[in-house]
PDB file of C-alpha atoms in Angstrom:
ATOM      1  CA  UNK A   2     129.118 113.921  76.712  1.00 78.00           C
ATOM      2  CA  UNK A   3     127.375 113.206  79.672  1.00 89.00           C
ATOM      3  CA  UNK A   4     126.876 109.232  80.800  1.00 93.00           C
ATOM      4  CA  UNK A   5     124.516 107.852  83.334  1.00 94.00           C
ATOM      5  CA  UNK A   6     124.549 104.104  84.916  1.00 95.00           C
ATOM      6  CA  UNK A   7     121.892 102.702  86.153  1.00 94.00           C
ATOM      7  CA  UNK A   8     122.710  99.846  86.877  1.00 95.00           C
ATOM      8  CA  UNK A   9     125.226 100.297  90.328  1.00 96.00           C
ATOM      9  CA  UNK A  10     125.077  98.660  93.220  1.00 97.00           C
ATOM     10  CA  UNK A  11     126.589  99.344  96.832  1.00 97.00           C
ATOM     11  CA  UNK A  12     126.307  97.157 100.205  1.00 95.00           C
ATOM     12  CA  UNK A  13     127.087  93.816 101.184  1.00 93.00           C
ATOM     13  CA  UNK A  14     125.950  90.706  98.969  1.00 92.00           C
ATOM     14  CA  UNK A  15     126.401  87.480  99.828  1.00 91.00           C
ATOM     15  CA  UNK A  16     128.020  85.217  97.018  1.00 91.00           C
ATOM     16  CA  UNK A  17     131.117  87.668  95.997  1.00 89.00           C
ATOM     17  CA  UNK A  18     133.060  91.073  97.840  1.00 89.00           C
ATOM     18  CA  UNK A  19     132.134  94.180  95.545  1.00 87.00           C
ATOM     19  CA  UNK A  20     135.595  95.598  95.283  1.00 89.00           C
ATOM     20  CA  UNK A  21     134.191  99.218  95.612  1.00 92.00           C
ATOM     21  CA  UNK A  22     132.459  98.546  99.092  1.00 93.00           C
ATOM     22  CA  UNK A  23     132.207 102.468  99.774  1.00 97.00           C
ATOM     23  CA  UNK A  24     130.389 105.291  98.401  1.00 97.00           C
ATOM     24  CA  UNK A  25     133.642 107.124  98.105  1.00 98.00           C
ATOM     25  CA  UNK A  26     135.431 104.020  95.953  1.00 97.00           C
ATOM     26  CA  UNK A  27     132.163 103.856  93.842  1.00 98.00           C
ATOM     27  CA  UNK A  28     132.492 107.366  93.238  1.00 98.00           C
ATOM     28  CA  UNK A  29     136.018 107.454  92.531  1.00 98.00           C
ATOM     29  CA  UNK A  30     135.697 104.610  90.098  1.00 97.00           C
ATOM     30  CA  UNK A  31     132.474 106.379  88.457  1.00 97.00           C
ATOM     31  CA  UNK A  32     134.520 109.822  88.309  1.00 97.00           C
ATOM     32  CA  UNK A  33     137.505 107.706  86.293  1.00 97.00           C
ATOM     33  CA  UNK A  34     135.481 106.300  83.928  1.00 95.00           C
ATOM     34  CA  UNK A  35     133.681 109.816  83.080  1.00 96.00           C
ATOM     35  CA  UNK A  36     130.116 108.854  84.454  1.00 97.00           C
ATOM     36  CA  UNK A  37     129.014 111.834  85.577  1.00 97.00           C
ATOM     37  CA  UNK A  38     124.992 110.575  87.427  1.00 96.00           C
ATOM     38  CA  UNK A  39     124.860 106.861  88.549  1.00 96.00           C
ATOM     39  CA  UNK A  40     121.371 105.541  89.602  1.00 95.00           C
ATOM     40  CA  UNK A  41     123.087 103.401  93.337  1.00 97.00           C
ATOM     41  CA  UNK A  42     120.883 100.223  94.387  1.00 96.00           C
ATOM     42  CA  UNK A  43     121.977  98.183  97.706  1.00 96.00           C
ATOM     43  CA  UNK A  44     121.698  94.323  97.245  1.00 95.00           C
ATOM     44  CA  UNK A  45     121.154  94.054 100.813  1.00 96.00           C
ATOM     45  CA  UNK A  46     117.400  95.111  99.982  1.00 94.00           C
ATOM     46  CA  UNK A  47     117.110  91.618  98.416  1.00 94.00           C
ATOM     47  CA  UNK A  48     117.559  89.568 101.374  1.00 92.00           C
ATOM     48  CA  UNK A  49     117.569  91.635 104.651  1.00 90.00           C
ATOM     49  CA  UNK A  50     113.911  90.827 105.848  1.00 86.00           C
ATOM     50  CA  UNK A  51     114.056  95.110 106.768  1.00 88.00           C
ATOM     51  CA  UNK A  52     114.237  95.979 103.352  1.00 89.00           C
ATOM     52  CA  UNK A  53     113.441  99.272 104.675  1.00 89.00           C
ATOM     53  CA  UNK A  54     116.184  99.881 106.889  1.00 92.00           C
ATOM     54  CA  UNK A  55     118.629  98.783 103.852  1.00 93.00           C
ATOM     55  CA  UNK A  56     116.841 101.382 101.717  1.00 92.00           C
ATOM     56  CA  UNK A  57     117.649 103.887 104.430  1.00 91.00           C
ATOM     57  CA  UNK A  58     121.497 102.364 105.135  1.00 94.00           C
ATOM     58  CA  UNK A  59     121.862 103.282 101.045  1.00 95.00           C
ATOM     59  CA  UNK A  60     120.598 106.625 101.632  1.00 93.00           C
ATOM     60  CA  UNK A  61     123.072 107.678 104.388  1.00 94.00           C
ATOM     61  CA  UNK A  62     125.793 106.192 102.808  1.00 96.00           C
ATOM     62  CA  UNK A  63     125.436 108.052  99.206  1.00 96.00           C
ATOM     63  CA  UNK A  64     124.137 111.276 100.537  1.00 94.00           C
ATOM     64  CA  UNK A  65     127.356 113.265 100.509  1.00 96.00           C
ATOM     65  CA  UNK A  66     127.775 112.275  96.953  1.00 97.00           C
ATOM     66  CA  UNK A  67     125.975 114.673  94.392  1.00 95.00           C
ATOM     67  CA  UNK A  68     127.049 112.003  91.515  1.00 96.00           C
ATOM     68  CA  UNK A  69     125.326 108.730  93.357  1.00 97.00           C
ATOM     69  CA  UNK A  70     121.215 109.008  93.224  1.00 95.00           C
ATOM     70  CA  UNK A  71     119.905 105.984  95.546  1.00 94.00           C
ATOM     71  CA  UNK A  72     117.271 103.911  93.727  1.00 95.00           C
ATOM     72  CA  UNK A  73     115.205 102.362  96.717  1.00 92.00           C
ATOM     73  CA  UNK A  74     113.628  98.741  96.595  1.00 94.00           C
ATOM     74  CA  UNK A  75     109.944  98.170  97.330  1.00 94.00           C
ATOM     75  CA  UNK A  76     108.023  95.051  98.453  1.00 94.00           C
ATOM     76  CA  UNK A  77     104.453  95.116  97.151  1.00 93.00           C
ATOM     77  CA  UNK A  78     103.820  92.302  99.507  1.00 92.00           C
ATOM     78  CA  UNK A  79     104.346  93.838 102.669  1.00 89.00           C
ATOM     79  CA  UNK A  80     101.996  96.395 104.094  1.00 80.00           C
ATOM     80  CA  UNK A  81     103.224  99.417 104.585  1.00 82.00           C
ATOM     81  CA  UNK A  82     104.974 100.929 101.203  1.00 87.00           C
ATOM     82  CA  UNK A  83     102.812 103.442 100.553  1.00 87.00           C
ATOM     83  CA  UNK A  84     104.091 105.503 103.233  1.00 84.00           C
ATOM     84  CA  UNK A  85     107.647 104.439 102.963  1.00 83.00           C
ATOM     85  CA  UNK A  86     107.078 105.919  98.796  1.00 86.00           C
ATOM     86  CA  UNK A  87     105.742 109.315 100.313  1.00 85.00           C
ATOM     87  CA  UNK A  88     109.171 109.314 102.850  1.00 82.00           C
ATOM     88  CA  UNK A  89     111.509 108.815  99.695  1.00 81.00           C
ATOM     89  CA  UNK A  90     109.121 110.908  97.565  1.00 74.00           C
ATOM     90  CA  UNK A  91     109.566 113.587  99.524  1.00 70.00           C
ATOM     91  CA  UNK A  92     113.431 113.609  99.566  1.00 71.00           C
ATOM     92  CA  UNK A  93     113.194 113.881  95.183  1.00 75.00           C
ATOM     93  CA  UNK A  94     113.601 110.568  93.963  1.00 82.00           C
ATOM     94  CA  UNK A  95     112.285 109.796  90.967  1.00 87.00           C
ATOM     95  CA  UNK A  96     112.849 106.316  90.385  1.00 92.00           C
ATOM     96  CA  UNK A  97     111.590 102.588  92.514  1.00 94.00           C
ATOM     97  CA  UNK A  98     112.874  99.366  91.940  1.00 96.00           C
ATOM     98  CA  UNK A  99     111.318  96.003  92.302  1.00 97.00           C
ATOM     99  CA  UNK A 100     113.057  92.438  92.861  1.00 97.00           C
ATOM    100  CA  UNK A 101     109.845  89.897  91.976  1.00 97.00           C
ATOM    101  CA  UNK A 102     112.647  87.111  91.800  1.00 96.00           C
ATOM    102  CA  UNK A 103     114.114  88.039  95.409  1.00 96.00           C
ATOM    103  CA  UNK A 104     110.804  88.985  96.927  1.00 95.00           C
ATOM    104  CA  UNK A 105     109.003  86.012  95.430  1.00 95.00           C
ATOM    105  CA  UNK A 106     106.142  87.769  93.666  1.00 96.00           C
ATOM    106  CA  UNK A 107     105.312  88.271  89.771  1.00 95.00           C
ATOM    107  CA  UNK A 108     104.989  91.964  88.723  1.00 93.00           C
ATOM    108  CA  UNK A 109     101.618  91.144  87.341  1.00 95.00           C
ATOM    109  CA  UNK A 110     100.085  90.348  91.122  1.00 94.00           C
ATOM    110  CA  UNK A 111      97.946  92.012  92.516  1.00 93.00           C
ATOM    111  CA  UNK A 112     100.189  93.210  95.454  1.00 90.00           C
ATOM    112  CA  UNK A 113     102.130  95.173  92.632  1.00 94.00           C
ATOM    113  CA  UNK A 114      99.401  96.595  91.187  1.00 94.00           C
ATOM    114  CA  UNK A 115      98.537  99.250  93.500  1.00 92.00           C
ATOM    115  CA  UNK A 116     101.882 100.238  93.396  1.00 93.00           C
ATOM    116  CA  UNK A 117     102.616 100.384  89.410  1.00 95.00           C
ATOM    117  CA  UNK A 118      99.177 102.531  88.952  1.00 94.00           C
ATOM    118  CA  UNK A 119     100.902 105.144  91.852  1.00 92.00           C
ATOM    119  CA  UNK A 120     104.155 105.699  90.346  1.00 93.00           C
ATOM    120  CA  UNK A 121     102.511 106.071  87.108  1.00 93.00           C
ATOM    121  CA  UNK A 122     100.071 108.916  88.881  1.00 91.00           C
ATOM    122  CA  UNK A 123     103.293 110.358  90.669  1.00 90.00           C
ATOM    123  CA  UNK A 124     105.265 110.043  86.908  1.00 91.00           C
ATOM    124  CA  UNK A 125     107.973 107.754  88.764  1.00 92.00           C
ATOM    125  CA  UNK A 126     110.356 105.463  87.152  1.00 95.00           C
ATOM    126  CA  UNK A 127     109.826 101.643  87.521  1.00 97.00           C
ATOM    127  CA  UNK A 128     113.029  99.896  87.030  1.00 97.00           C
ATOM    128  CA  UNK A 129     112.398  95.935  87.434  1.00 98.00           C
ATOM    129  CA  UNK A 130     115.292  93.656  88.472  1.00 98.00           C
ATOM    130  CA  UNK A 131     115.285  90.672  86.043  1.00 98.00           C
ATOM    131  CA  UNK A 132     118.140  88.943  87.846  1.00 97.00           C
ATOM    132  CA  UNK A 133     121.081  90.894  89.459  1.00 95.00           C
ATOM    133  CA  UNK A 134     123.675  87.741  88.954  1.00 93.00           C
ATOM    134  CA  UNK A 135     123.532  85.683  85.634  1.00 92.00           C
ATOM    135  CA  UNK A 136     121.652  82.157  86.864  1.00 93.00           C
ATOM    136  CA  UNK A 137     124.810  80.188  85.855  1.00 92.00           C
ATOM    137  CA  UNK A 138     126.541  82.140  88.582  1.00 92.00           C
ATOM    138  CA  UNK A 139     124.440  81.227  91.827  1.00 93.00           C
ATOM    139  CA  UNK A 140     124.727  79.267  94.834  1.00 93.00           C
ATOM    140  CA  UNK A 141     123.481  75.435  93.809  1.00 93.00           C
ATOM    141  CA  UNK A 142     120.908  76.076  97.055  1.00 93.00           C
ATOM    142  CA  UNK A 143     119.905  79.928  96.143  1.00 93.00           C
ATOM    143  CA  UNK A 144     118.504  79.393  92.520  1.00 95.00           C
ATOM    144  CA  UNK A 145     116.295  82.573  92.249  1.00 96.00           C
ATOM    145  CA  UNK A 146     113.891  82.903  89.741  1.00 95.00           C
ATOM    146  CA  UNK A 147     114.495  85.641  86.844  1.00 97.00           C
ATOM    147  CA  UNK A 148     111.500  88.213  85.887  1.00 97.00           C
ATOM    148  CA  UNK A 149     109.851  87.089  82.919  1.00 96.00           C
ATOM    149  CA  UNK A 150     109.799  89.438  80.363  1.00 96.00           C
ATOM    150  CA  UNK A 151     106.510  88.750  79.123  1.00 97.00           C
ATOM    151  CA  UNK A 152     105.647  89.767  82.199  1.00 97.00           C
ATOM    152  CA  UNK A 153     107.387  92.996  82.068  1.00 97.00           C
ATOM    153  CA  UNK A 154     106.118  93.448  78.421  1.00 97.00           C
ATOM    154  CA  UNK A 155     102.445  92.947  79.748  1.00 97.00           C
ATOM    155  CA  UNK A 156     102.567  94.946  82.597  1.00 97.00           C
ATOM    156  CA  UNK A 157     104.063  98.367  79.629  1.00 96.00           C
ATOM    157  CA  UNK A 158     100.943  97.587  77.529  1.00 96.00           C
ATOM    158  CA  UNK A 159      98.627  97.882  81.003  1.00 95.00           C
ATOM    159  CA  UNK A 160     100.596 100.866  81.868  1.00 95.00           C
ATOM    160  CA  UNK A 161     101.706 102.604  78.731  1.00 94.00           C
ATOM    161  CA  UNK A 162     102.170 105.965  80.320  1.00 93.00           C
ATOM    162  CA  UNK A 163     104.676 104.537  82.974  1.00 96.00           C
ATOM    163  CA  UNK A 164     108.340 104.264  81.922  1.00 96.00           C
ATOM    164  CA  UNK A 165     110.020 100.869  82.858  1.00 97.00           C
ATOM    165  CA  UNK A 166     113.474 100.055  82.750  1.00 97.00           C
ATOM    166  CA  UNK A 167     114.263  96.345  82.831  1.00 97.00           C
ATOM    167  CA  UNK A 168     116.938  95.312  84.473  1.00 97.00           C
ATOM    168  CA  UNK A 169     119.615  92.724  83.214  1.00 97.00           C
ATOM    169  CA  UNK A 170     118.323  91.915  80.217  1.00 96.00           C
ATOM    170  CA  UNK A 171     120.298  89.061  78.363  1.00 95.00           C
ATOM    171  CA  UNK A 172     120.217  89.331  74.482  1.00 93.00           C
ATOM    172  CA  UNK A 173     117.236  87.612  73.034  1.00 93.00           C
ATOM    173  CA  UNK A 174     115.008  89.257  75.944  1.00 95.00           C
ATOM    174  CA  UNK A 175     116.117  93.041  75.102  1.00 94.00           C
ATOM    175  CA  UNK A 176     115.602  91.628  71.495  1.00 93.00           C
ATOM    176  CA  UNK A 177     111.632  91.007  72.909  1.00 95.00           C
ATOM    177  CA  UNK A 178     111.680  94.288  74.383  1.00 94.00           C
ATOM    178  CA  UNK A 179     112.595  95.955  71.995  1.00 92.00           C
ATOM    179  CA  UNK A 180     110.031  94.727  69.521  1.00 93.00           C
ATOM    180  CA  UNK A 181     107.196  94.516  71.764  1.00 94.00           C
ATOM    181  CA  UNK A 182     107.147  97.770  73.953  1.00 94.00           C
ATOM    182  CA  UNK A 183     107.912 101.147  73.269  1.00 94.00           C
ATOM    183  CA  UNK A 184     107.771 102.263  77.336  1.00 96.00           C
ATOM    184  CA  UNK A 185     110.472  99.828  78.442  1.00 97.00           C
ATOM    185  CA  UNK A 186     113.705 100.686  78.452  1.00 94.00           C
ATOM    186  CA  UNK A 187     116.876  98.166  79.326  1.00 92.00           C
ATOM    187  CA  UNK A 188     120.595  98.809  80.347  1.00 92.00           C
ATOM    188  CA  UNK A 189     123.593  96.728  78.546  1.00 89.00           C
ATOM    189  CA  UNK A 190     124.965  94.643  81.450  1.00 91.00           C
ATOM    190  CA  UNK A 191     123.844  90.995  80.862  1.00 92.00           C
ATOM    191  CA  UNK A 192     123.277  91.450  76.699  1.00 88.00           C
ATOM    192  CA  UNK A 193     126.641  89.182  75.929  1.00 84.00           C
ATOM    193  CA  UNK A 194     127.516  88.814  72.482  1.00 80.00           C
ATOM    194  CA  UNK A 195     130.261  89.657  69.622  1.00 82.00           C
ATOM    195  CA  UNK A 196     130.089  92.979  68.271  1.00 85.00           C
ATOM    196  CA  UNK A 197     126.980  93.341  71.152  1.00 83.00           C
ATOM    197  CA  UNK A 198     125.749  96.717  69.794  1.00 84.00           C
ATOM    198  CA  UNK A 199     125.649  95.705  65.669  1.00 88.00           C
ATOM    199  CA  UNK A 200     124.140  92.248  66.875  1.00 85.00           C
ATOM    200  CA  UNK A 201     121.648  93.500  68.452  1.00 85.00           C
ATOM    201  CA  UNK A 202     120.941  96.469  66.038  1.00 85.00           C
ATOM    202  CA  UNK A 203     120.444  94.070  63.345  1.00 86.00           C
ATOM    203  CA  UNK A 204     117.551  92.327  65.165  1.00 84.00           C
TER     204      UNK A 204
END
């Protein structure tokens, strides 16, 4: 049996210490648990103003580990992307994450537009960040804003050839999901409920 996560994170954030703070504890704790590909963002891409150089920071620190795949975050809103997507392109990655919460932009924008339509010429994954930290959890002065997921559901039916993996989806939104678009996918972090999978199954 072979398990993927895709939802890991490594690099500083700013509300809590990530106990695995290195590639090589990450890895470790991946190996124990029998994961044998995990899909590595950095939070530091949703608040350093040089997202860039955090994308970059991520790729140095995961590179001698076959197991860790860096995802790398994009800003739609500042100029420049396309050529930072041909840099990352060009070193196989296959997957681009967007923060509209953290970056302060809807997924629907224009800004994002260009983007979607080129990973969905280039057959790139889109993974959107709902939320990385449940909204109950923040800092009373750092309330950020979680993706809609009519949004997300929208932006699948513009784009149906583009896979999408949403990104801390709590129950009744992978519920939505579920139901409404057959291009998104969603990983299990945020769903919280008893007996999660046979809840959710039944809906």
């Amino acid at each position: 049996l072979e398990i993927t996560d895709v939802n890991t994170w490594l690099g500083s954030w700013p509300f809590d210490y990530l106990h695995e703070d290195t590639a090589a504890k990450l890895d470790a704790l991946l190996a124990s648990e029998g994961v044998s590909m995990a899909y590595v963002s950095t939070p530091e891409a949703a608040f350093n103003p040089d997202y860039i150089e955090a994308n970059r920071r991520l790729i140095r620190r995961v590179r001698p580990y076959k197991r860790l795949q860096p995802v790398v975050t994009l800003d739609p809103t500042i100029g420049g992307w396309e050529e930072v997507l041909a840099e990352y392109g060009e070193n196989g990655m296959r997957a681009v994450k967007l923060m509209p919460g953290y970056h302060d932009y809807r997924c629907l924008s224009a800004d994002a537009a260009s983007l979607v339509e080129t990973l969905e010429v280039r057959d790139m994954v889109l993974i959107v960040q709902i939320r990385i930290a449940d909204e109950r959890t923040h800092h009373r002065l750092c309330q950020i804003p979680s993706t809609p997921v009519s949004d997300i559901i929208e932006l699948a039916g513009r784009s149906p050839k583009l896979s999408i993996v949403a990104m801390c989806a709590q129950f009744q939104e992978a519920v939505e999901i579920a139901k409404s678009a057959s291009n998104v996918s969603f990983d299990l972090s945020h769903i919280e409920k008893m007996r999660t999978l046979p809840s959710f199954l039944r809906q």
